[in-house]
XYZ file of C-alpha atoms in Angstrom:
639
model
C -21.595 219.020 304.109
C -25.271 218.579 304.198
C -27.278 219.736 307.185
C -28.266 215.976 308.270
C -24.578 216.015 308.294
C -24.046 218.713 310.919
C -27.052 217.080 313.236
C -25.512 213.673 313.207
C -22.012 214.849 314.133
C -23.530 216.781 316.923
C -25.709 214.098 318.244
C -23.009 211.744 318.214
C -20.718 214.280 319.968
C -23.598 215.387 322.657
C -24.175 211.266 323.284
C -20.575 210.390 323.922
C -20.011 213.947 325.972
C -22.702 212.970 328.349
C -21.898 209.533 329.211
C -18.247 210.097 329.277
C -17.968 213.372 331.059
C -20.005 211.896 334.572
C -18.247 208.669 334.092
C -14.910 211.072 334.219
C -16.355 213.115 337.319
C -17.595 209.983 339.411
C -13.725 208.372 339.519
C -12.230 211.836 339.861
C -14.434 213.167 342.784
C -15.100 211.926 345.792
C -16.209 214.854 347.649
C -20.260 214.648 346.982
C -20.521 218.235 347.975
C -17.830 219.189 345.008
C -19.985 216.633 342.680
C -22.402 219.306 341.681
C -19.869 221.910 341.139
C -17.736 219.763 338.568
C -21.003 219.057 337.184
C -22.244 222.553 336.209
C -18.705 223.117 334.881
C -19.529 220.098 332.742
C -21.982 221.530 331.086
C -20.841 225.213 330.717
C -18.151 223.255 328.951
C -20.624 220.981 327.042
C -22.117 224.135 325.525
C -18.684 225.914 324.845
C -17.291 222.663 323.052
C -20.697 222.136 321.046
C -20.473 226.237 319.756
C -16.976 225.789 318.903
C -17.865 222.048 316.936
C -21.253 224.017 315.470
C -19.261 226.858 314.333
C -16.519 224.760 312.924
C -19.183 222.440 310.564
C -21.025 225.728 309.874
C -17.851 226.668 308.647
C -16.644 224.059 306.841
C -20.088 224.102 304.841
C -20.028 227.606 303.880
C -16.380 227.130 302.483
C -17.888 223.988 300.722
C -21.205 225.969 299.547
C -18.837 229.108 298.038
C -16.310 226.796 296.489
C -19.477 225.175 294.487
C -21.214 228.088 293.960
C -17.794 229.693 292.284
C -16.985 226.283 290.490
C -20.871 226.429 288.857
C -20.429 230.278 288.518
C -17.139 229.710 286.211
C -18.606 226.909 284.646
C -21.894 228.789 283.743
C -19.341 231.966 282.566
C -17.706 228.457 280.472
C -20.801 227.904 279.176
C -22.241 231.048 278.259
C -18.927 231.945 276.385
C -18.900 228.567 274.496
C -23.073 229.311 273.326
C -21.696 232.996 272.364
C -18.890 231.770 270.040
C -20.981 228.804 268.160
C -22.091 229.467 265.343
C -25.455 227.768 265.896
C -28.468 229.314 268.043
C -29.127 227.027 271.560
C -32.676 227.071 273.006
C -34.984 225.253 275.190
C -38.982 225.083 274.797
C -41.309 224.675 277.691
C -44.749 223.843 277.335
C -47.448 226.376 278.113
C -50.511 226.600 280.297
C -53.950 225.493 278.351
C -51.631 223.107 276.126
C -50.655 226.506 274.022
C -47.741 227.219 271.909
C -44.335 226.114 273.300
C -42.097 229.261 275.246
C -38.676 229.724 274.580
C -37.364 229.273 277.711
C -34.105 229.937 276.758
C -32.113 231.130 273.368
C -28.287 231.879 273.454
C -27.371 235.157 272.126
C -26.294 233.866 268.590
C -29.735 234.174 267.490
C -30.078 238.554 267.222
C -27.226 237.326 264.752
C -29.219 234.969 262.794
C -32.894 236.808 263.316
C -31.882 240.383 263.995
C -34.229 240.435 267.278
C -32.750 240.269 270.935
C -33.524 237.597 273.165
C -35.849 239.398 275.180
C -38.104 239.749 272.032
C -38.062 235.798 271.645
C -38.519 235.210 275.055
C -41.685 237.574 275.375
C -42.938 236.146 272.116
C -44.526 232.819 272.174
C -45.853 233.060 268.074
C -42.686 234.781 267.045
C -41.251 231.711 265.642
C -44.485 230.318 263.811
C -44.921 233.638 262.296
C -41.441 234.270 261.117
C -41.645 231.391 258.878
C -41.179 231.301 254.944
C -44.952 231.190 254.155
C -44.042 228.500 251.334
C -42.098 226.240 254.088
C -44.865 226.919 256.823
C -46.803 223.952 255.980
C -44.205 221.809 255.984
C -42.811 222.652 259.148
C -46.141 222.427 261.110
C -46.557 218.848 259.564
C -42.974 218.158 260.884
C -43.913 219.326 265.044
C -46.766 216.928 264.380
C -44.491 214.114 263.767
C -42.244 215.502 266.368
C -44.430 214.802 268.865
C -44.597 211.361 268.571
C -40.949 210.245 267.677
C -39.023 212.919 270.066
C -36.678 214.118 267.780
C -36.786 216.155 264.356
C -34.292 216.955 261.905
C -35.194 219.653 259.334
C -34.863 223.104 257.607
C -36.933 225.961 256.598
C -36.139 229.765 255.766
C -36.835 232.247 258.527
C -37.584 235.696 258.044
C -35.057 238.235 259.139
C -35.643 241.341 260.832
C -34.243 243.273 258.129
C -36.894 241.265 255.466
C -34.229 238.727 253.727
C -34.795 235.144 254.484
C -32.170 232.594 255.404
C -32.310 229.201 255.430
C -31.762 227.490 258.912
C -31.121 223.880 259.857
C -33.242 222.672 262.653
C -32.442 219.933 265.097
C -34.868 219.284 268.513
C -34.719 216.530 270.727
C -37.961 216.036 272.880
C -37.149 215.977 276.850
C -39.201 213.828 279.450
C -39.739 212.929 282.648
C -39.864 209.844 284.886
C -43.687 209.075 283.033
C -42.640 209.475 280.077
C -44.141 213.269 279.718
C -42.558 215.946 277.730
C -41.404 218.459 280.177
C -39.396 220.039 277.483
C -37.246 220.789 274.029
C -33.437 221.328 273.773
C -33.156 222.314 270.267
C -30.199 223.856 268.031
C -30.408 226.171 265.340
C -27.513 226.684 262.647
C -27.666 229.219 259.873
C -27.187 227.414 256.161
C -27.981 230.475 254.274
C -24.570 230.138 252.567
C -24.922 226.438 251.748
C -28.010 226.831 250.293
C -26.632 229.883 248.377
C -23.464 227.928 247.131
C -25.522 225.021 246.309
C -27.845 226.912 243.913
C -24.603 228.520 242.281
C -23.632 225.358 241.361
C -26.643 224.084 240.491
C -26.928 227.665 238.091
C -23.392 226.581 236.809
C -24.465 222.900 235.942
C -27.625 224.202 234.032
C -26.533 227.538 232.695
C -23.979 229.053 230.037
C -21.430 231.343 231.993
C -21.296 233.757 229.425
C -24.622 234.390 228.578
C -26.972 233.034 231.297
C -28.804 230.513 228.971
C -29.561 227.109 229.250
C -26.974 224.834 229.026
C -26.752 221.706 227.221
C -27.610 219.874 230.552
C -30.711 221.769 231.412
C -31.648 222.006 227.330
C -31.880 218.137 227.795
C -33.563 218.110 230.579
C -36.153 220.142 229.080
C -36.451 218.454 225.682
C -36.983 215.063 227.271
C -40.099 216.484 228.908
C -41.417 218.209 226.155
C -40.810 215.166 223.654
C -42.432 212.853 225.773
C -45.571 214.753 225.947
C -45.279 215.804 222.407
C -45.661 211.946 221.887
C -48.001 211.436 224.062
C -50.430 214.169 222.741
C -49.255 213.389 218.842
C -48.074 216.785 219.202
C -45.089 218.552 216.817
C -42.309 220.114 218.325
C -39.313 221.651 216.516
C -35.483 222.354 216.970
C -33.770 224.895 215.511
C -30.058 225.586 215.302
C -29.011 229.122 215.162
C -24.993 229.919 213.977
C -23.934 233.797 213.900
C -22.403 234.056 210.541
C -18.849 235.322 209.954
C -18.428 235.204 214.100
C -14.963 233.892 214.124
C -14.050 236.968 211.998
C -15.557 239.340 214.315
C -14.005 237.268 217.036
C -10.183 237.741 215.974
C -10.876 241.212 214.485
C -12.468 243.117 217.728
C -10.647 240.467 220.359
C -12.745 238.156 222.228
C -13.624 240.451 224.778
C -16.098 242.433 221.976
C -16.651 238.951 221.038
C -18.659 238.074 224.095
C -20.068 241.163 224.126
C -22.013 240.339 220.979
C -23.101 236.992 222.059
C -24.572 238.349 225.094
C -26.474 240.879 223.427
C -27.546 238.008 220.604
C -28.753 235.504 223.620
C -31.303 238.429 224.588
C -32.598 239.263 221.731
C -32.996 235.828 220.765
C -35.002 235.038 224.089
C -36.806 238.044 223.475
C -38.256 236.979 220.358
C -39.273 233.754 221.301
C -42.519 232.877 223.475
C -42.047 232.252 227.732
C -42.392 228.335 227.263
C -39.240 227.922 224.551
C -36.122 227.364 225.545
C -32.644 229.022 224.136
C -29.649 227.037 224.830
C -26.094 227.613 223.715
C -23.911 225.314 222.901
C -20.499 226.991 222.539
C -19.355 229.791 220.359
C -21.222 231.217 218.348
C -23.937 228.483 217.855
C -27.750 228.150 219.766
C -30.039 225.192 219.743
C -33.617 226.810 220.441
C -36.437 223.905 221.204
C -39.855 224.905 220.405
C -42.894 223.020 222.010
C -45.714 222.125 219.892
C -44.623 223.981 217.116
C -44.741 222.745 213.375
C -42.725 223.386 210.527
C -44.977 226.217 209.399
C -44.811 228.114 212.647
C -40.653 227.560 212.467
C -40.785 229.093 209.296
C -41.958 232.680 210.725
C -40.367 232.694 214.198
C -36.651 231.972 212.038
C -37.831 235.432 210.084
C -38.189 237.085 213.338
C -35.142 235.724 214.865
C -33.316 236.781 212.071
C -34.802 240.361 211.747
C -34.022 240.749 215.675
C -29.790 239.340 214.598
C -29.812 242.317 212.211
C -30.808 244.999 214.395
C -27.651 246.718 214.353
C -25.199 246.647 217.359
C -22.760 248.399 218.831
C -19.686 246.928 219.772
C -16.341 247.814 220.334
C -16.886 251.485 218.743
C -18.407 250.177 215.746
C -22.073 249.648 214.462
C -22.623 245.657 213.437
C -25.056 244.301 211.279
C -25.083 240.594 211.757
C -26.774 238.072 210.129
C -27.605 234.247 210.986
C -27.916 231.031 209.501
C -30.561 229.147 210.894
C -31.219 224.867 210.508
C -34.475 223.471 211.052
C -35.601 220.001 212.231
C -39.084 219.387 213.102
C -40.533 216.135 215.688
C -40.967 213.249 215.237
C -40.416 213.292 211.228
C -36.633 214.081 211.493
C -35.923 212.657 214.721
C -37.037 210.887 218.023
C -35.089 212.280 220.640
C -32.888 215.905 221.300
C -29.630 214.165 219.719
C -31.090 213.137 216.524
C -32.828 216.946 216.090
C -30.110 218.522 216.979
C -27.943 216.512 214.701
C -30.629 217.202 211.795
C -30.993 220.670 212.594
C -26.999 221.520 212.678
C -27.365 219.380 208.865
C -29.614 221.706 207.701
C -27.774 224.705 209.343
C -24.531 223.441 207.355
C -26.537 223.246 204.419
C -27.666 227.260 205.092
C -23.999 228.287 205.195
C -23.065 226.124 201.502
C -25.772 228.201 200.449
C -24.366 231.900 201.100
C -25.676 231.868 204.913
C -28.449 234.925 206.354
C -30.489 231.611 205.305
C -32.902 229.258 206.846
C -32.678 225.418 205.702
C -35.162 222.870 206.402
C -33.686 218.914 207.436
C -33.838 216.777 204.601
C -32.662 212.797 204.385
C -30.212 213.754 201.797
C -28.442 216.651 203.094
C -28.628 214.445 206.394
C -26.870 211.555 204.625
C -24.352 213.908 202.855
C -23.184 215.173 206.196
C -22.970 212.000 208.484
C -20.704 210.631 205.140
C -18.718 213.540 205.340
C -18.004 213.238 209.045
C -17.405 209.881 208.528
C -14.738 210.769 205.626
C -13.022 213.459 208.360
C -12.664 210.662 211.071
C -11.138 208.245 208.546
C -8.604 211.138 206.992
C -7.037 211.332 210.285
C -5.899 207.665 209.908
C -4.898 207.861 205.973
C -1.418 208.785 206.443
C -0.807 206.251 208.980
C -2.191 203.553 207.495
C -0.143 204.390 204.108
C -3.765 205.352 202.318
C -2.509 208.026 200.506
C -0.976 207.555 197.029
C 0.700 210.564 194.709
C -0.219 210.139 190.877
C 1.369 212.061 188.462
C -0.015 213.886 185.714
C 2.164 214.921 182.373
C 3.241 218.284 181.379
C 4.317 218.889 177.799
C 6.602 221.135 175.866
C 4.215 222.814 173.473
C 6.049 222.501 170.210
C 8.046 218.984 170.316
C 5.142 217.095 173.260
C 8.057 215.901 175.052
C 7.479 215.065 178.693
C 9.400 218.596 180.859
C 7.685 217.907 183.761
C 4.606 216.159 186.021
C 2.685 217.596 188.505
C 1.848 215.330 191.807
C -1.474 215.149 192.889
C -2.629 213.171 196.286
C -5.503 210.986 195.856
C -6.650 208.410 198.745
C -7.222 204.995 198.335
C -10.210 204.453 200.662
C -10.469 200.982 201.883
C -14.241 200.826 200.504
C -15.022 203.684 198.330
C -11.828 202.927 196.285
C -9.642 206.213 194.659
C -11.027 209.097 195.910
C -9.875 212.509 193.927
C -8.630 215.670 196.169
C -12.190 217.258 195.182
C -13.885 214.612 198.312
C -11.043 215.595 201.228
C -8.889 218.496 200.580
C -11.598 220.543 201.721
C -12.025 218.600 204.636
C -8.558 217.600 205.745
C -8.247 221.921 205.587
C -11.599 222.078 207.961
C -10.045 219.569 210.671
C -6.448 220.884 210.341
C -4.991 218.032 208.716
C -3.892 219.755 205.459
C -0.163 220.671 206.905
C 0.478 216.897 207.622
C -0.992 215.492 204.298
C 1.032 218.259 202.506
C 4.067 217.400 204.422
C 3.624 213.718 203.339
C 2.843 215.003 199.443
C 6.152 216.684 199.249
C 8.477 214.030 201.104
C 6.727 211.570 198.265
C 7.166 213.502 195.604
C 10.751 213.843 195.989
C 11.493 209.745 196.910
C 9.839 209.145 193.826
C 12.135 211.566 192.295
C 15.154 209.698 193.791
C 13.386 206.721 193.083
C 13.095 207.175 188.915
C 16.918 208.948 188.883
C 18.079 205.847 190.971
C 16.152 203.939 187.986
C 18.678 205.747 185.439
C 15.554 207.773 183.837
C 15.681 210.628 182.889
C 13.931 213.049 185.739
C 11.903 215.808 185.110
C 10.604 218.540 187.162
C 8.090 217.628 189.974
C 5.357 220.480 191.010
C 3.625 219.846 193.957
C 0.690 222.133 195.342
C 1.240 224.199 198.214
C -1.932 224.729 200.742
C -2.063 227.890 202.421
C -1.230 226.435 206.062
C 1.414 225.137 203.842
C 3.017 228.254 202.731
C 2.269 230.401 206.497
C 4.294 228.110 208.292
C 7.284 229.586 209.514
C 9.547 226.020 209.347
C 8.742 225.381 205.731
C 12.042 226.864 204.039
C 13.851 224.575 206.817
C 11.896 221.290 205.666
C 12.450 221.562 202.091
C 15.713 221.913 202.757
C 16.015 218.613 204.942
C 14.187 216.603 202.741
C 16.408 217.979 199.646
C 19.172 216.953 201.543
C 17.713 213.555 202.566
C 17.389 212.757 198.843
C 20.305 214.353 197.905
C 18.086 216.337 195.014
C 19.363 219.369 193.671
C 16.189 221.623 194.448
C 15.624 222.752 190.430
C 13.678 219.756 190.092
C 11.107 221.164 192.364
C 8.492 223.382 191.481
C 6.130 224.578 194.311
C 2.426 225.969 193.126
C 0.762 228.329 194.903
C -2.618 229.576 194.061
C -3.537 233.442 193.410
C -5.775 233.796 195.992
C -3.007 232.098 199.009
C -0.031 234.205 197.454
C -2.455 237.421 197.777
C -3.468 236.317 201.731
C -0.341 238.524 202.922
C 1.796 240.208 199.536
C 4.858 240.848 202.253
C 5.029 237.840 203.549
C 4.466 235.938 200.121
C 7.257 237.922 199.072
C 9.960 237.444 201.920
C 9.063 233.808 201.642
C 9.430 233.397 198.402
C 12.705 235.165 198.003
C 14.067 232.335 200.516
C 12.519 229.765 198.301
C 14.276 231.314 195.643
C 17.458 231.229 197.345
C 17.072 227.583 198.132
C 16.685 226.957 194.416
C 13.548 225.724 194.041
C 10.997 226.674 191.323
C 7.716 228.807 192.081
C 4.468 229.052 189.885
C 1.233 230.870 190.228
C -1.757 228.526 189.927
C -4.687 229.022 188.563
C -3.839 232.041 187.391
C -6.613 234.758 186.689
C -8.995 233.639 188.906
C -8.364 235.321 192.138
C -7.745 238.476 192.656
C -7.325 239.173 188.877
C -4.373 241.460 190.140
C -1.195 241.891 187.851
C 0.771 244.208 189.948
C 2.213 242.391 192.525
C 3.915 239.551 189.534
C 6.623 242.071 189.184
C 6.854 242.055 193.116
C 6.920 238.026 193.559
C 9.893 236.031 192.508
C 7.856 233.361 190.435
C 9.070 231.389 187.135
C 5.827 230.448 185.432
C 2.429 231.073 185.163
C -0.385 228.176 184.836
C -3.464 229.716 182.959
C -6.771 227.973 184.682
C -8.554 225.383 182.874
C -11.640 227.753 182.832
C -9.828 230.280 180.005
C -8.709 227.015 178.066
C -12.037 224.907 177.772
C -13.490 227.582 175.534
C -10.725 228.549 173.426
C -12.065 226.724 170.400
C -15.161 228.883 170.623
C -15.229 231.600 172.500
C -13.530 234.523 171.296
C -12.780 236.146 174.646
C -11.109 233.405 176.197
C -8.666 233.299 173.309
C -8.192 237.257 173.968
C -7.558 236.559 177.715
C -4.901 233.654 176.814
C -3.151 235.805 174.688
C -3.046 238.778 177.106
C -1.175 236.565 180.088
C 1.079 235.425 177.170
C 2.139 238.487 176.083
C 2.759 239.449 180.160
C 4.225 236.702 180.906
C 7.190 237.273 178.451
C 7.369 240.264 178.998
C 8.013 239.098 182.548
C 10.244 236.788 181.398
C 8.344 233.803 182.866
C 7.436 230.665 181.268
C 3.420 230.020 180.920
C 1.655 226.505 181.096
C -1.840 225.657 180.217
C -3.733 223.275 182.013
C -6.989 221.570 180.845
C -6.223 220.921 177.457
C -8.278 218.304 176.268
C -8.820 218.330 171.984
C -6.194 219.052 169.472
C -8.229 222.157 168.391
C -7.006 223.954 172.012
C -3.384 223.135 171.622
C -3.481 224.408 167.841
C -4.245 227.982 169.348
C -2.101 228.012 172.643
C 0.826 226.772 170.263
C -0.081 229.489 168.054
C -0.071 231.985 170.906
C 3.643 230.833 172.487
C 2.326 228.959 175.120
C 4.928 227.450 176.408
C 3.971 223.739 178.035
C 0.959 222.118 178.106
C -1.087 219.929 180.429
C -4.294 218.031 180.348
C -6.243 215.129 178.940
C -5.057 215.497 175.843
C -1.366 213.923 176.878
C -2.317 211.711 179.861
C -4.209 211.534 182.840
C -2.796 211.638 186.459
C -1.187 208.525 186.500
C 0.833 205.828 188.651
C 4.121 206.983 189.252
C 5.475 203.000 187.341
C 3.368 204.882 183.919
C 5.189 207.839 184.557
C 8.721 205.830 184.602
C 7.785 203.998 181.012
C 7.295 207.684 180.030
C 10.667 208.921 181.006
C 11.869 205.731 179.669
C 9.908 205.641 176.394
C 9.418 209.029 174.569
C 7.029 211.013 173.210
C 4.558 211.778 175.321
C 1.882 211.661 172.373
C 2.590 208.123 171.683
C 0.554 207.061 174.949
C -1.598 209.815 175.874
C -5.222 209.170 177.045
């Protein structure tokens, strides 16, 4: 209860008292000597009822007065406990004498957290704030209190010095108070410490731009880069140049010393390649073992020495994984804007030229040229369309005649894939062997190869022809993989072929991969039945000892030893040499690549045993091979 309160009620009380009470004593008393008696009672009581009213509102306010006071007590206690556990700083500004800086008036106690000073240094401080201030966000920030001024409000962030010398980064939010005339009186502002945003943000940023392993530039960042430098390149008539770096032999290295010494090495080659190059380049990787380095105005000329020093600072020798390394590189070369307009079509011509370097025995540099650039976009083009050829029944077997040396009747034919390409016609084994092996299609194309092979086998005995021996090549995947004694067996079984009329080749060089697995496979080829030849013999390993070891049944001497038989003494020495070991072997030899009548006269003089080439037929159609089987001798038709 206020005090206007208190005098009311005892006005009001006083008022009524005094009419009332000689209103009371004039009906009560008649006696006039008693009337001034009753009426000094009246007031002695007057003044005893007004203490006891006055010290009953008195009272009543204090009670009133304590229970506010302990209600704004426990609510300032509320208060200060909620500004102690937030996790952003609360202060209030008032303005200063002389229209000086503004004074904290108040800061909660979250801010020696977030500044490492106590309160009582902000409070005493007036320039603390201003001076604490990133000096590259101080600017800024003053331009922002100008603004603030004006609109009332500001929403904004800045780094603030620490007291320990880090900055953080704080986000800022002030509201402008005022009174009835619209004059600041004031600032209620919040402070809330982003430092870990800000860090979190730039780690993704880093991630988004930058290689994990090695800290480069990313592929991201590389084009951000390029884009700037090729558009002033242009715009000056400026060169620039690309170059694609590719560790040789990495993979080796890789599955050798484990992947762990792996990424050792590629850390220590993405420093010394940044080390070697000038501040404005740019080294980028682009996954495993390969670097796309952009150099601004730079010419062909200049490329030409900074690839010698790149490749000096590869061979420095390393040390990884206890051992001393000696690497080398192959580098490709593209130069702006003669090879390209943009990043992509560099970086395409440089990883041309770089493909040409490794052809050409790699620890190489290779400059872009049209041609090797057409050569490789066919040849990707060729690997996209293999993937399809099986699918969409591309792939056709033809079958090439294999002779018994003395009579020239038809013992056997050897399948060989070729791939009808929907424009470029019959393509030979020579355009996409090599590349179905690159993209890991060679185990599906041989698995087709074989199941062929043996329908057509089915095929001509379901005819009533006579069936000879098919060979079929067997790839290296091929022969690794662990199911393959289990699918010739199905697909003997599916043609219900007795397994003698397959011979399996295998070249030197595969069967010499792993000798103790070549041999436990082969014994369970053996015990399936089917026949096994080395092909190509004697030009591998040029190893004899392990033929003993392998369970094979014929030898196929390489067309290289047979094209100069006619001529060339020393071929006609090596021929007879195999001969001679094969019998002694007891295994049958076949010559392949005989093309004039002057070869066979001195393999049939040697004891060759069947022959193969030109001279009998050409890989054929498997309906030429049927009028063979069904018309005899061979030499009657032969190309």
């Amino acid at each position: 209860m206020t005090a206007s309160r208190i005098v009311a009620t005892f006005v009001l009380f006083g008022t009524i008292w005094l009419f009332a009470a000689d209103r009371v004593i004039d009906l009560l008393v008649d006696d006039t000597w008693a009337i001034p008696i009753w009426r000094w009672l009246k007031g002695f009581t007057s003044i005893a009822l007004s203490a006891v009213l006055i010290y009953w509102l008195v009272r009543r306010a204090e009670r009133m007065q304590q229970k506010l006071e302990l209600e704004t007590a426990r609510q300032r206690d509320r208060l200060a406990h909620m500004l102690d556990v937030s996790p952003a700083v609360i202060y209030a500004l008032k303005p200063s004498e002389h229209n000086g800086p503004w004074i904290v008036d108040f800061v909660s106690h979250k801010i020696e957290q977030v500044s490492g000073y106590p309160v009582d240094y902000w409070l005493g401080h007036p320039r603390l704030w201003r001076d604490l201030i990133h000096p590259d966000d101080l600017q800024r920030v003053l331009e922002d209190q100008e603004r603030f001024k004006t609109q009332g409000w500001l929403h904004h962030e800045y780094r603030l010095r620490h007291a320990d010398g880090h900055y953080c980064w704080l986000d800022d939010h002030m509201v402008m108070m005022r009174d009835e005339e619209g004059q600041p009186v004031g600032v209620i502002g919040a402070w809330l410490d982003v430092s870990n945003r800000h860090r979190d943000g730039e780690r993704i940023r880093h991630l988004a731009n930058y290689d994990a392993l090695t800290g480069l530039p990313n592929r991201n960042l590389l084009h951000e880069r390029a884009r700037h430098v090729l558009a002033h390149a242009a715009q000056q008539r400026m060169s620039a140049v690309v170059l694609h770096v590719n560790i040789d032999h990495f993979s080796a290295i890789n599955e050798t010393l484990g992947h762990e010494a792996g990424d050792q090495l590629l850390r220590e080659m993405a420093q010394r390649l940044t080390h070697t190059l000038r501040p404005q380049d740019t080294v980028s990787r682009m996954g495993a073992d390969n670097f796309i380095i952009l150099l601004p105005g730079a010419c062909a000329r200049d490329a030409a020495q900074i690839c010698l020093r790149l490749m000096t600072g590869v061979a420095e020798p390393l040390a990884v994984a206890d051992q001393e390394l000696r690497l080398t590189a192959s580098i490709g070369v593209a130069e702006f804007p003669e090879d390209g307009p943009n990043l992509a079509a560099l970086s395409q011509a440089a990883e041309s030229a770089v493909h040409h370097a490794k052809r050409e025995g790699r620890n190489t540099v290779r400059f872009f040229s049209r041609d090797v650039h057409e050569q490789v976009r066919e040849t990707l083009t060729l690997t996209r369309e293999l993937r399809w050829a099986v699918e969409r029944e591309q792939l056709v077997l033809h079958y090439q005649p294999q002779v018994d040396a003395r009579t020239q009747q038809l013992v056997g034919v050897e399948a060989l894939v070729r791939w009808q390409h929907p424009e470029h016609g019959l393509l030979s084994p020579a355009r996409f062997i090599g590349l179905a092996e690159q993209a890991g299609l060679i185990q599906d194309i041989g698995t087709w190869v074989l199941r062929e092979a043996l329908r057509q086998l089915a095929s001509w005995r379901d005819q009533g022809l006579p069936v000879v021996p098919v060979a079929v090549n067997l790839s290296a995947a091929q022969f690794a993989h662990p199911g393959l004694v289990e699918l010739l067996r199905q697909m003997l079984q599916q043609f219900h072929l007795p397994p003698e009329w397959l011979e399996l080749e295998l070249t030197e060089s595969v069967a010499m991969q792993n000798s103790d697995n070549t041999i436990a496979v082969m014994a369970s080829l053996k015990r399936l039945g089917v026949k096994l030849s080395i092909d190509d013999f004697g030009t591998g390993y040029s190893s004899l000892s392990y033929l003993r070891r392998f369970a094979i049944d014929k030898l196929k001497i390489d067309r290289s030893f047979v094209v100069g038989l006619s001529h060339d003494a020393q071929d006609e020495a090596i021929i007879t040499g195999v001969i001679n070991l094969a019998r002694s072997l007891g295994l049958h030899i076949l010559a392949e690549g005989v093309e004039t009548p002057a070869q066979q006269a001195v393999l049939c003089r040697h004891g060759c045993d069947v022959l193969q080439g030109y001279l009998f037929g050409r890989p054929m159609a498997a309906e030429h091979i049927a009028q063979l089987l069904a018309h005899p001798p061979v030499a009657a038709i032969a190309a």
